[in-house]
Coordinates of C-alpha atoms in Angstrom, one line a residue:
X1 CA -0.8 -21.0 29.3
X2 CA 1.6 -18.6 30.9
X3 CA 4.0 -18.7 27.9
X4 CA 1.0 -17.9 25.6
X5 CA 0.0 -15.0 27.6
X6 CA 3.6 -13.8 27.8
X7 CA 3.9 -14.1 24.0
X8 CA 0.9 -12.1 23.5
X9 CA 2.0 -9.4 25.7
X10 CA 5.4 -9.3 23.9
X11 CA 3.7 -9.0 20.5
X12 CA 1.6 -6.1 21.8
X13 CA 4.4 -4.5 23.9
X14 CA 7.7 -5.2 22.2
X15 CA 9.6 -3.5 25.0
X16 CA 8.9 -6.6 27.1
X17 CA 10.9 -8.5 24.6
X18 CA 14.3 -6.8 25.2
X19 CA 13.9 -5.0 28.5
X20 CA 14.0 -8.1 30.8
X21 CA 17.2 -9.3 29.0
X22 CA 18.8 -6.0 28.7
X23 CA 22.7 -6.4 28.7
X24 CA 24.7 -3.9 30.5
X25 CA 27.2 -3.9 27.6
X26 CA 24.5 -2.3 25.5
X27 CA 24.1 0.7 27.8
X28 CA 27.0 2.7 26.5
X29 CA 25.9 2.4 23.0
X30 CA 22.2 3.4 23.9
X31 CA 23.3 6.4 26.0
X32 CA 25.7 7.7 23.5
X33 CA 23.1 7.3 20.5
X34 CA 20.4 8.8 22.7
X35 CA 22.4 11.8 23.5
X36 CA 23.5 12.3 19.8
X37 CA 20.0 12.0 18.6
X38 CA 18.7 14.2 21.2
X39 CA 21.1 16.9 20.4
X40 CA 20.1 16.5 16.8
X41 CA 16.4 16.7 17.6
X42 CA 16.6 20.2 19.3
X43 CA 17.4 22.2 16.2
X44 CA 15.6 19.7 13.8
X45 CA 12.4 19.7 15.8
X46 CA 12.3 23.5 16.1
X47 CA 13.0 23.8 12.3
X48 CA 10.5 21.3 11.3
X49 CA 7.8 22.9 13.4
X50 CA 8.5 26.2 11.8
X51 CA 8.1 24.4 8.4
X52 CA 4.8 22.9 9.5
X53 CA 3.6 26.5 10.3
X54 CA 3.8 26.1 14.1
X55 CA 5.8 27.8 16.8
X56 CA 9.2 26.1 17.1
X57 CA 8.4 24.9 20.7
X58 CA 5.9 22.3 19.3
X59 CA 8.7 20.6 17.4
X60 CA 10.3 19.9 20.9
X61 CA 6.8 18.8 22.3
X62 CA 6.6 16.3 19.5
X63 CA 9.7 14.5 20.7
X64 CA 8.8 13.7 24.2
X65 CA 5.7 11.7 24.8
X66 CA 5.8 10.3 21.1
X67 CA 9.3 8.9 21.6
X68 CA 8.5 7.2 24.7
X69 CA 5.3 5.6 23.3
X70 CA 7.3 4.3 20.2
X71 CA 9.9 2.9 22.6
X72 CA 7.2 0.9 24.3
X73 CA 5.3 -0.3 21.3
X74 CA 7.8 -0.2 18.5
X75 CA 9.5 -3.3 17.1
X76 CA 12.5 -1.6 15.5
X77 CA 15.3 -1.0 18.0
X78 CA 16.9 1.8 16.2
X79 CA 14.2 3.8 14.5
X80 CA 14.3 7.5 15.6
X81 CA 10.8 8.8 15.7
X82 CA 9.9 12.6 15.5
X83 CA 9.1 15.5 13.2
X84 CA 10.5 15.0 9.6
X85 CA 10.5 17.4 6.7
X86 CA 8.0 15.7 4.5
X87 CA 5.3 15.3 7.1
X88 CA 5.9 18.8 8.4
X89 CA 5.3 20.2 4.9
X90 CA 2.2 17.8 4.5
X91 CA 0.9 19.2 7.8
X92 CA 1.2 22.8 6.5
X93 CA -0.4 21.8 3.2
X94 CA -3.3 20.2 4.9
X95 CA -4.1 22.7 7.4
X96 CA -3.7 25.7 4.9
X97 CA -7.2 24.9 3.4
X98 CA -8.8 25.5 6.8
X99 CA -7.8 29.1 7.0
X100 CA -7.1 29.2 10.7
X101 CA -7.9 32.6 12.2
X102 CA -5.3 32.5 14.9
X103 CA -2.2 30.5 16.1
X104 CA -4.3 28.8 18.6
X105 CA -6.8 27.6 16.0
X106 CA -3.9 26.5 13.8
X107 CA -2.5 24.4 16.6
X108 CA -5.9 22.8 17.3
X109 CA -5.9 21.8 13.7
X110 CA -2.4 20.4 13.9
X111 CA -3.4 18.4 17.0
X112 CA -6.5 17.1 15.2
X113 CA -4.3 16.0 12.2
X114 CA -2.0 14.2 14.5
X115 CA -5.0 12.4 16.1
X116 CA -6.4 11.5 12.7
X117 CA -3.0 10.2 11.6
X118 CA -2.7 8.1 14.8
X119 CA -6.2 6.9 14.3
X120 CA -5.6 5.7 10.7
X121 CA -2.4 4.1 11.5
X122 CA -3.5 2.4 14.6
X123 CA -6.6 1.2 12.9
X124 CA -4.6 -0.2 10.0
X125 CA -2.3 -2.0 12.3
X126 CA -5.1 -3.6 14.3
X127 CA -6.8 -4.7 11.0
X128 CA -3.5 -6.1 9.8
X129 CA -3.6 -3.7 6.9
X130 CA 0.2 -3.1 6.7
X131 CA 0.3 -4.5 3.1
X132 CA -1.7 -1.5 1.9
X133 CA 1.5 0.6 1.9
X134 CA 2.8 -1.6 -0.9
X135 CA 0.4 0.5 -3.2
X136 CA 3.1 3.3 -2.9
X137 CA 5.7 1.8 -5.3
X138 CA 9.3 2.8 -4.9
X139 CA 9.3 4.9 -8.1
X140 CA 6.2 6.8 -6.9
X141 CA 7.9 7.4 -3.4
X142 CA 11.1 8.5 -5.1
X143 CA 9.3 10.9 -7.5
X144 CA 7.1 12.3 -4.7
X145 CA 10.0 12.7 -2.3
X146 CA 12.2 14.4 -4.7
X147 CA 9.4 16.9 -5.7
X148 CA 8.5 17.6 -2.2
X149 CA 12.1 18.2 -1.1
X150 CA 12.3 20.9 -3.8
X151 CA 8.9 22.4 -2.7
X152 CA 10.4 22.2 1.0
X153 CA 13.6 23.9 0.0
X154 CA 11.8 26.8 -1.9
X155 CA 9.4 27.3 1.2
X156 CA 12.5 28.0 3.2
X157 CA 13.8 30.7 0.9
X158 CA 11.6 33.3 2.6
X159 CA 13.5 32.5 5.9
X160 CA 17.0 32.4 4.2
X161 CA 16.5 35.5 2.2
X162 CA 14.0 37.1 4.5
X163 CA 11.7 38.2 1.7
X164 CA 7.9 38.0 1.6
X165 CA 6.6 35.0 -0.3
X166 CA 3.2 33.4 -0.3
X167 CA 2.4 30.0 1.2
X168 CA 2.2 27.8 -1.7
X169 CA 3.2 24.4 -2.8
X170 CA 3.1 24.9 -6.5
X171 CA 6.6 25.4 -7.9
X172 CA 5.4 27.8 -10.6
X173 CA 3.8 30.1 -8.1
X174 CA 6.8 29.9 -5.8
X175 CA 9.4 30.6 -8.7
X176 CA 7.5 33.7 -9.8
X177 CA 7.2 35.0 -6.3
X178 CA 10.9 34.5 -5.7
X179 CA 11.8 36.2 -8.9
X180 CA 9.5 39.3 -8.0
X181 CA 11.0 39.7 -4.6
X182 CA 14.5 38.7 -5.0
X183 CA 15.7 42.3 -5.0
X184 CA 14.4 42.7 -1.4
X185 CA 16.9 40.0 -0.2
X186 CA 18.1 40.7 3.5
X187 CA 22.0 40.1 3.1
X188 CA 22.8 39.7 6.9
X189 CA 20.1 37.2 7.2
X190 CA 21.3 35.5 4.1
X191 CA 24.8 35.5 5.3
X192 CA 24.0 33.8 8.7
X193 CA 22.0 31.2 6.7
X194 CA 24.8 30.4 4.4
X195 CA 27.2 30.1 7.5
X196 CA 24.6 27.7 9.0
X197 CA 24.4 25.6 5.7
X198 CA 28.3 25.3 5.5
X199 CA 28.6 24.2 9.1
X200 CA 25.8 21.6 8.8
X201 CA 26.9 20.4 5.4
X202 CA 30.6 20.0 6.1
X203 CA 30.7 19.7 9.9
X204 CA 30.2 15.9 9.6
X205 CA 33.6 15.8 7.9
X206 CA 35.4 16.7 11.1
X207 CA 33.8 13.6 12.8
X208 CA 30.7 11.6 12.1
X209 CA 29.3 12.3 15.6
X210 CA 30.0 16.0 15.4
X211 CA 26.7 17.7 16.4
X212 CA 26.8 20.1 13.4
X213 CA 23.2 21.3 13.5
X214 CA 23.6 22.2 17.2
X215 CA 26.9 24.0 16.4
X216 CA 25.1 26.0 13.7
X217 CA 22.4 27.0 16.3
X218 CA 25.2 28.0 18.8
X219 CA 27.0 30.0 16.1
X220 CA 23.9 31.6 14.9
X221 CA 22.8 32.6 18.5
X222 CA 26.3 34.0 19.2
X223 CA 26.3 36.1 16.1
X224 CA 22.9 37.6 16.8
X225 CA 23.6 38.3 20.5
X226 CA 27.3 39.4 19.9
X227 CA 26.6 41.9 17.2
X228 CA 23.1 42.8 18.3
X229 CA 21.9 41.8 14.7
X230 CA 18.3 42.1 15.5
X231 CA 18.5 45.8 15.3
X232 CA 19.6 45.3 11.6
X233 CA 16.5 43.3 10.8
X234 CA 17.6 39.8 11.5
X235 CA 14.5 37.8 12.5
X236 CA 14.9 35.6 15.6
X237 CA 12.8 32.9 17.4
X238 CA 12.2 35.0 20.3
X239 CA 10.6 33.7 23.5
X240 CA 10.5 30.0 23.7
X241 CA 8.2 28.7 26.5
X242 CA 9.7 26.7 29.2
X243 CA 8.3 23.6 30.9
X244 CA 6.8 20.4 30.0
X245 CA 3.9 20.2 27.4
X246 CA 0.5 20.2 29.2
X247 CA -2.4 18.1 28.1
X248 CA -4.0 19.2 25.0
X249 CA -7.2 18.0 23.2
X250 CA -7.7 17.9 19.4
X251 CA -10.9 18.9 17.8
X252 CA -13.8 16.4 17.3
X253 CA -15.7 18.6 14.9
X254 CA -16.6 16.5 11.9
X255 CA -16.2 19.2 9.3
X256 CA -12.7 19.6 10.3
X257 CA -12.2 15.8 10.2
X258 CA -13.7 15.7 6.7
X259 CA -11.3 18.4 5.4
X260 CA -8.2 17.1 7.2
X261 CA -9.0 13.3 6.5
X262 CA -7.4 13.2 3.0
X263 CA -4.0 14.8 4.2
X264 CA -4.1 12.6 7.4
X265 CA -4.3 9.5 5.1
X266 CA -1.6 10.7 3.0
X267 CA 0.7 11.4 5.9
X268 CA -0.2 8.0 7.5
X269 CA 0.8 6.2 4.2
X270 CA 3.8 8.3 3.3
X271 CA 5.0 8.5 6.9
X272 CA 4.7 4.8 7.4
X273 CA 6.3 4.0 4.1
X274 CA 9.4 6.1 5.0
X275 CA 9.5 4.8 8.6
X276 CA 9.2 1.1 7.7
X277 CA 11.8 1.4 4.7
X278 CA 14.5 2.9 7.0
X279 CA 13.6 0.4 9.8
X280 CA 14.1 -2.6 7.4
X281 CA 17.4 -1.3 6.1
X282 CA 18.8 -0.9 9.6
X283 CA 17.2 -4.1 11.0
X284 CA 19.0 -6.0 8.1
X285 CA 22.4 -5.0 9.7
X286 CA 21.5 -6.4 13.1
X287 CA 19.1 -9.5 12.5
X288 CA 18.7 -10.1 16.3
X289 CA 15.1 -9.2 16.2
X290 CA 12.2 -9.1 13.7
X291 CA 10.2 -6.3 12.4
X292 CA 6.4 -6.4 12.5
X293 CA 4.7 -4.1 9.8
X294 CA 1.3 -4.1 11.5
X295 CA 2.9 -3.6 15.1
X296 CA 5.0 -0.7 13.5
X297 CA 1.6 0.9 12.4
X298 CA 0.2 0.6 15.9
X299 CA 3.4 2.1 17.4
X300 CA 3.4 4.9 15.0
X301 CA -0.3 5.4 15.7
X302 CA 0.3 5.6 19.5
X303 CA 3.2 8.1 19.0
X304 CA 0.8 10.3 17.0
X305 CA -1.8 10.0 19.7
X306 CA 0.9 11.1 22.1
X307 CA 1.5 14.2 19.8
X308 CA -2.2 15.0 19.6
X309 CA -2.7 15.1 23.4
X310 CA 0.6 16.9 24.3
X311 CA 0.8 19.9 22.0
X312 CA 2.8 18.2 19.1
X313 CA 1.9 17.4 15.5
X314 CA 2.2 14.4 13.2
X315 CA 5.5 12.3 13.6
X316 CA 7.2 9.4 11.9
X317 CA 10.5 7.7 11.7
X318 CA 13.2 9.7 10.1
X319 CA 16.0 8.5 7.7
X320 CA 18.8 10.7 8.9
X321 CA 18.2 10.5 12.7
X322 CA 17.8 6.7 12.5
X323 CA 21.0 6.3 10.6
X324 CA 22.8 8.5 13.3
X325 CA 21.1 6.5 16.0
X326 CA 22.4 3.3 14.6
X327 CA 25.9 4.6 13.9
X328 CA 26.2 6.0 17.4
X329 CA 25.7 2.5 18.9
X330 CA 21.9 2.1 19.7
X331 CA 21.1 -1.4 20.6
X332 CA 17.5 -0.9 21.8
X333 CA 14.8 1.7 22.2
X334 CA 16.3 2.8 25.4
X335 CA 18.1 5.3 23.2
X336 CA 14.9 6.8 22.2
X337 CA 14.1 7.1 26.0
X338 CA 17.4 8.9 26.6
X339 CA 16.7 11.3 23.7
X340 CA 13.3 12.2 25.1
X341 CA 14.9 12.7 28.7
X342 CA 17.4 15.1 27.0
X343 CA 14.5 17.0 25.4
X344 CA 12.6 17.2 28.6
X345 CA 15.7 18.7 30.4
X346 CA 16.0 21.3 27.6
X347 CA 12.3 22.2 28.0
X348 CA 12.8 22.6 31.8
X349 CA 15.9 24.5 32.0
X350 CA 17.3 25.6 28.6
X351 CA 14.6 27.1 26.4
X352 CA 15.8 30.6 27.3
X353 CA 19.0 29.9 25.5
X354 CA 17.2 29.9 22.1
X355 CA 15.8 33.4 22.4
X356 CA 18.4 34.9 19.8
X357 CA 18.2 31.8 17.5
X358 CA 18.0 33.2 13.9
X359 CA 15.1 31.8 11.7
X360 CA 17.8 31.6 8.9
X361 CA 19.5 28.9 10.9
X362 CA 16.5 26.8 11.2
X363 CA 15.9 27.3 7.5
X364 CA 19.5 26.0 7.0
X365 CA 18.9 22.9 9.1
X366 CA 15.8 22.1 6.8
X367 CA 17.5 22.9 3.5
X368 CA 20.5 20.6 4.3
X369 CA 18.2 17.8 5.5
X370 CA 15.9 17.9 2.3
X371 CA 18.8 18.3 -0.1
X372 CA 19.6 14.7 0.6
X373 CA 16.0 13.6 -0.4
X374 CA 16.4 14.6 -4.0
X375 CA 17.2 11.4 -5.8
X376 CA 19.2 12.1 -9.1
X377 CA 20.4 8.4 -9.5
X378 CA 17.0 6.5 -9.4
X379 CA 15.4 8.3 -12.5
X380 CA 18.6 7.6 -14.5
X381 CA 18.8 3.9 -13.2
X382 CA 15.0 3.4 -14.2
X383 CA 15.4 5.0 -17.7
X384 CA 17.8 2.2 -18.4
X385 CA 16.2 -0.6 -16.6
X386 CA 12.4 0.0 -16.6
X387 CA 10.6 2.6 -18.7
X388 CA 7.2 1.9 -16.9
X389 CA 8.6 2.8 -13.6
X390 CA 10.6 5.6 -15.0
X391 CA 7.3 7.2 -16.4
X392 CA 5.6 6.7 -13.0
X393 CA 8.4 8.5 -11.3
X394 CA 8.6 11.4 -13.7
X395 CA 4.7 11.8 -13.7
X396 CA 4.5 11.7 -9.9
X397 CA 7.4 14.2 -9.7
X398 CA 5.9 16.7 -12.1
X399 CA 2.4 16.4 -10.8
X400 CA 3.6 17.0 -7.3
X401 CA 5.7 20.1 -8.3
X402 CA 2.9 21.7 -10.3
X403 CA -0.2 20.6 -8.6
X404 CA 0.7 20.1 -5.0
X405 CA 1.6 17.6 -2.4
X406 CA -1.6 16.0 -1.8
X407 CA -2.6 15.7 -5.6
X408 CA 0.9 14.4 -6.3
X409 CA 0.8 11.4 -3.8
X410 CA -2.7 10.5 -4.7
X411 CA -1.9 10.6 -8.4
X412 CA 1.2 8.4 -7.8
X413 CA -0.9 5.9 -5.8
X414 CA -3.6 5.8 -8.8
X415 CA -0.6 5.5 -11.3
X416 CA 0.8 2.6 -9.3
X417 CA -2.7 0.9 -9.3
X418 CA -3.2 1.4 -12.9
X419 CA 0.2 -0.2 -13.8
X420 CA -0.6 -3.1 -11.8
X421 CA -4.0 -3.5 -13.3
X422 CA -2.5 -3.0 -16.9
X423 CA 0.2 -5.7 -16.2
X424 CA -2.3 -8.1 -14.6
X425 CA -4.5 -7.8 -17.7
X426 CA -1.7 -8.6 -20.0
X427 CA -0.1 -11.9 -18.7
X428 CA 3.0 -13.3 -20.3
X429 CA 2.2 -15.9 -22.9
X430 CA 4.4 -18.2 -24.8
X431 CA 4.4 -20.6 -27.8
X432 CA 6.4 -23.6 -27.0
X433 CA 8.6 -25.8 -29.2
X434 CA 10.6 -28.8 -28.6
X435 CA 14.3 -28.7 -28.0
X436 CA 15.7 -31.0 -30.7
X437 CA 16.7 -34.5 -29.4
X438 CA 14.9 -34.1 -26.1
X439 CA 11.5 -34.0 -24.4
X440 CA 11.9 -30.4 -23.2
X441 CA 9.7 -27.6 -24.5
X442 CA 10.7 -23.9 -24.5
X443 CA 9.5 -20.6 -25.5
X444 CA 10.0 -20.1 -29.4
X445 CA 10.7 -16.4 -28.9
X446 CA 13.6 -17.1 -26.5
X447 CA 15.4 -20.1 -28.2
X448 CA 16.4 -20.8 -31.8
X449 CA 15.9 -23.9 -33.8
X450 CA 13.2 -25.4 -31.9
X451 CA 10.9 -28.2 -33.4
X452 CA 7.6 -26.6 -34.0
X453 CA 4.6 -28.2 -35.7
X454 CA 2.5 -26.0 -38.0
X455 CA -0.7 -27.7 -37.0
X456 CA 0.1 -27.9 -33.3
X457 CA -0.1 -24.8 -31.2
X458 CA 1.4 -25.3 -27.8
X459 CA 0.7 -22.4 -25.4
X460 CA 1.8 -21.6 -21.9
X461 CA 0.0 -18.8 -19.9
X462 CA 1.9 -17.3 -17.1
X463 CA -0.6 -16.1 -14.6
X464 CA -4.2 -16.4 -13.6
X465 CA -7.0 -16.6 -16.1
X466 CA -9.6 -14.1 -14.8
X467 CA -12.0 -11.4 -15.8
X468 CA -9.4 -8.8 -16.4
X469 CA -7.2 -10.7 -18.9
X470 CA -9.4 -13.2 -20.7
X471 CA -9.8 -10.8 -23.7
X472 CA -6.1 -10.4 -24.0
X473 CA -5.6 -14.1 -23.8
X474 CA -8.2 -14.8 -26.6
X475 CA -6.8 -12.1 -28.8
X476 CA -3.3 -13.6 -28.5
X477 CA -4.5 -17.0 -29.3
X478 CA -6.5 -16.0 -32.3
X479 CA -3.5 -14.1 -33.6
X480 CA -1.2 -17.0 -33.3
X481 CA -3.8 -19.3 -35.0
X482 CA -4.0 -16.8 -37.9
X483 CA -0.2 -16.6 -38.1
X484 CA -0.3 -20.5 -38.7
X485 CA -2.6 -19.8 -41.8
X486 CA -5.4 -21.6 -40.0
X487 CA -3.5 -24.9 -40.2
X488 CA -3.8 -25.5 -36.4
X489 CA -5.5 -28.8 -35.6
X490 CA -4.6 -29.1 -31.9
X491 CA -4.1 -26.5 -29.2
X492 CA -2.1 -27.7 -26.2
X493 CA -2.6 -25.6 -23.0
X494 CA 0.4 -25.9 -20.7
X495 CA -1.3 -25.1 -17.3
X496 CA 1.9 -25.2 -15.1
X497 CA 2.1 -21.5 -14.6
X498 CA -1.7 -20.9 -14.3
X499 CA -2.2 -20.0 -10.5
X500 CA -6.1 -19.5 -10.6
X501 CA -9.2 -19.4 -12.7
X502 CA -12.2 -17.2 -11.7
X503 CA -15.8 -17.7 -12.9
X504 CA -15.3 -15.4 -16.0
X505 CA -12.2 -17.3 -16.9
X506 CA -13.9 -20.6 -16.6
X507 CA -16.9 -19.5 -18.5
X508 CA -14.7 -18.0 -21.4
X509 CA -12.4 -21.2 -21.4
X510 CA -15.5 -23.4 -21.8
X511 CA -16.7 -21.1 -24.7
X512 CA -13.3 -21.3 -26.4
X513 CA -13.2 -25.1 -26.2
X514 CA -16.6 -25.4 -27.9
X515 CA -15.9 -22.8 -30.6
X516 CA -12.5 -24.4 -31.4
X517 CA -13.9 -27.9 -31.7
X518 CA -16.6 -26.5 -34.0
X519 CA -13.8 -25.4 -36.2
X520 CA -12.1 -28.6 -36.2
X521 CA -9.4 -27.6 -33.7
X522 CA -9.0 -30.0 -30.7
X523 CA -7.7 -29.0 -27.3
X524 CA -5.8 -30.7 -24.6
X525 CA -4.3 -29.6 -21.3
X526 CA -1.0 -30.5 -19.4
X527 CA 0.7 -30.0 -16.1
X528 CA -2.5 -28.6 -14.2
X529 CA -1.9 -27.6 -10.6
X530 CA -4.1 -29.2 -8.0
X531 CA -6.0 -26.0 -7.1
X532 CA -6.5 -25.1 -10.7
X533 CA -7.7 -28.7 -11.4
X534 CA -10.3 -28.2 -8.6
X535 CA -11.5 -25.1 -10.3
X536 CA -11.7 -26.9 -13.7
X537 CA -13.6 -29.8 -12.1
X538 CA -16.2 -27.6 -10.5
X539 CA -16.8 -25.8 -13.7
X540 CA -17.1 -29.3 -15.6
X541 CA -14.2 -28.1 -18.0
X542 CA -12.1 -31.2 -17.6
X543 CA -15.2 -33.1 -18.6
X544 CA -15.7 -30.9 -21.6
X545 CA -12.0 -31.3 -22.5
X546 CA -12.1 -35.1 -22.0
X547 CA -10.1 -37.3 -19.7
X548 CA -8.2 -38.6 -22.6
X549 CA -7.1 -35.0 -23.5
X550 CA -5.5 -34.2 -20.0
X551 CA -1.8 -35.0 -19.6
X552 CA 0.9 -34.9 -17.0
X553 CA 3.4 -33.2 -19.4
X554 CA 3.8 -31.6 -22.8
X555 CA 5.6 -34.7 -24.3
X556 CA 2.7 -37.0 -23.6
X557 CA 0.3 -34.6 -25.2
X558 CA 2.4 -34.4 -28.3
X559 CA 2.9 -38.2 -28.5
X560 CA -0.9 -38.6 -28.2
X561 CA -1.3 -36.0 -31.0
X562 CA 1.2 -37.8 -33.2
X563 CA -0.7 -41.0 -33.0
X564 CA -3.8 -39.4 -34.3
X565 CA -2.1 -37.7 -37.3
X566 CA -1.6 -39.5 -40.7
X567 CA 1.8 -40.0 -42.2
X568 CA 1.6 -36.8 -44.1
X569 CA 0.9 -34.7 -41.0
X570 CA 3.8 -36.3 -39.1
X571 CA 6.2 -34.8 -41.6
X572 CA 5.4 -31.3 -40.4
X573 CA 8.3 -30.8 -38.1
X574 CA 9.9 -27.5 -39.1
X575 CA 12.3 -25.3 -37.1
X576 CA 10.9 -21.8 -36.8
X577 CA 13.4 -19.0 -37.5
X578 CA 13.3 -17.3 -34.1
X579 CA 15.3 -14.3 -32.8
X580 CA 16.7 -15.4 -29.4
X581 CA 17.2 -11.8 -28.3
X582 CA 13.4 -11.1 -28.1
X583 CA 12.3 -10.6 -24.5
X584 CA 8.8 -11.8 -24.0

């Protein structure tokens, strides 16, 4: 009984799995990783908050309580949770439609969005709906991420160049605005931004643990303070409030919820897909613990609740920070607790140091981060391997770029579902022929010189027979019968790959049997699985086929057919001229 309760608690609070057995040898790695990621989070959190349309301080608030909550509830021991570029952009996109009248109102909308994301993710986890994220296929995620990365990058041009640009997520509008305002570029600001990009981009070549973003921040602050660049028009962060985040409350206005719900659902799915993908990649390198998709949803939901009630905004697991966390030696989520403590110390004692931080440096942090999200290899790979998936990727990419973030991801999900439906409605079907000198039957479109009888059509259906594909199956069968010049006297259904038959499939199958027999075409079945046999019995289809027309294998069916044919029919073995390179 005690063991059962203990296991239950560990499933709900994964921290209880590793904390009681914590090894001292893991402490150095967790401390090193926690400090490294914490140093990364300071500039990244501030930059991503600015991308989300919030004051930079809220990016730091978003990596205090949320990190602690994930450390308690999360099953990944290396995942680094916090603000990420994609979710920040989605946050800005979702709140823009509400036309907030003041920064305070905007913050309330951000808190409300975090609360809704937490509610959706927690609810999905509690209801065991982690599988829903599978509807976001990899090509859709790749196309969406690449397009969103471009939009994020362009949104930072106004900070890098210090020019006036409208808040838009449509590439055509952004490109026109940049072209119209490019002559107003502020060269000092641009120079600082370029210095920041160079430091962040190439600093890692010095050493993999080199805190490049933080160094860029220090250099930017030093340049502004040393040369008094604010008098020349360089925009800085200014006053950053010190102290821990106080308790905050999201809005419970139903109209706001209704407006924010679509973007909250998008953030929930995209954020979880990104988070779980990187968590699986890292877990595969360790294998001393197991990931649980539903518990991960609960953990991310709790982290977002923490953001909602402590002045943050939506968070999720990040690719770059998680990779750094793992490379720096993280063994458990104690590393996240260490990162959170470092941020708390920064909030208490060091926020004044960021007064002269140039906005161009924060833009540089975002630009370098998102540049790695643009995937050039995947479209080329899919073009050669899978045209369907390539089309989905390109369509999602173009829709996201031109019609916006929310429209892009929803369109991608719809495309994924349409492709699934299309493929499900067109199951693979094969005509079978006998390998000469054996009792083995193979697909005549994949093998040459098979023995095929003109008056015997042997068919294998690879998939269920149900409402979505019965018309396709019947059309294919009718076509094959016509190709035999209506000489078919027997159809042999090989059922070894049929996994299920629904009521529509059963009804249609019964109709086909009756129609074929009226046309002097007999039918038999072979290799029926137990569950499918149960369905056929329930619908009296086996009774209609006849017990003497049901066989354990194809060869038994052919032998029975041979015995019923006269000597002239038995001479009909003729090898089909088949191209072995056809892929069906």
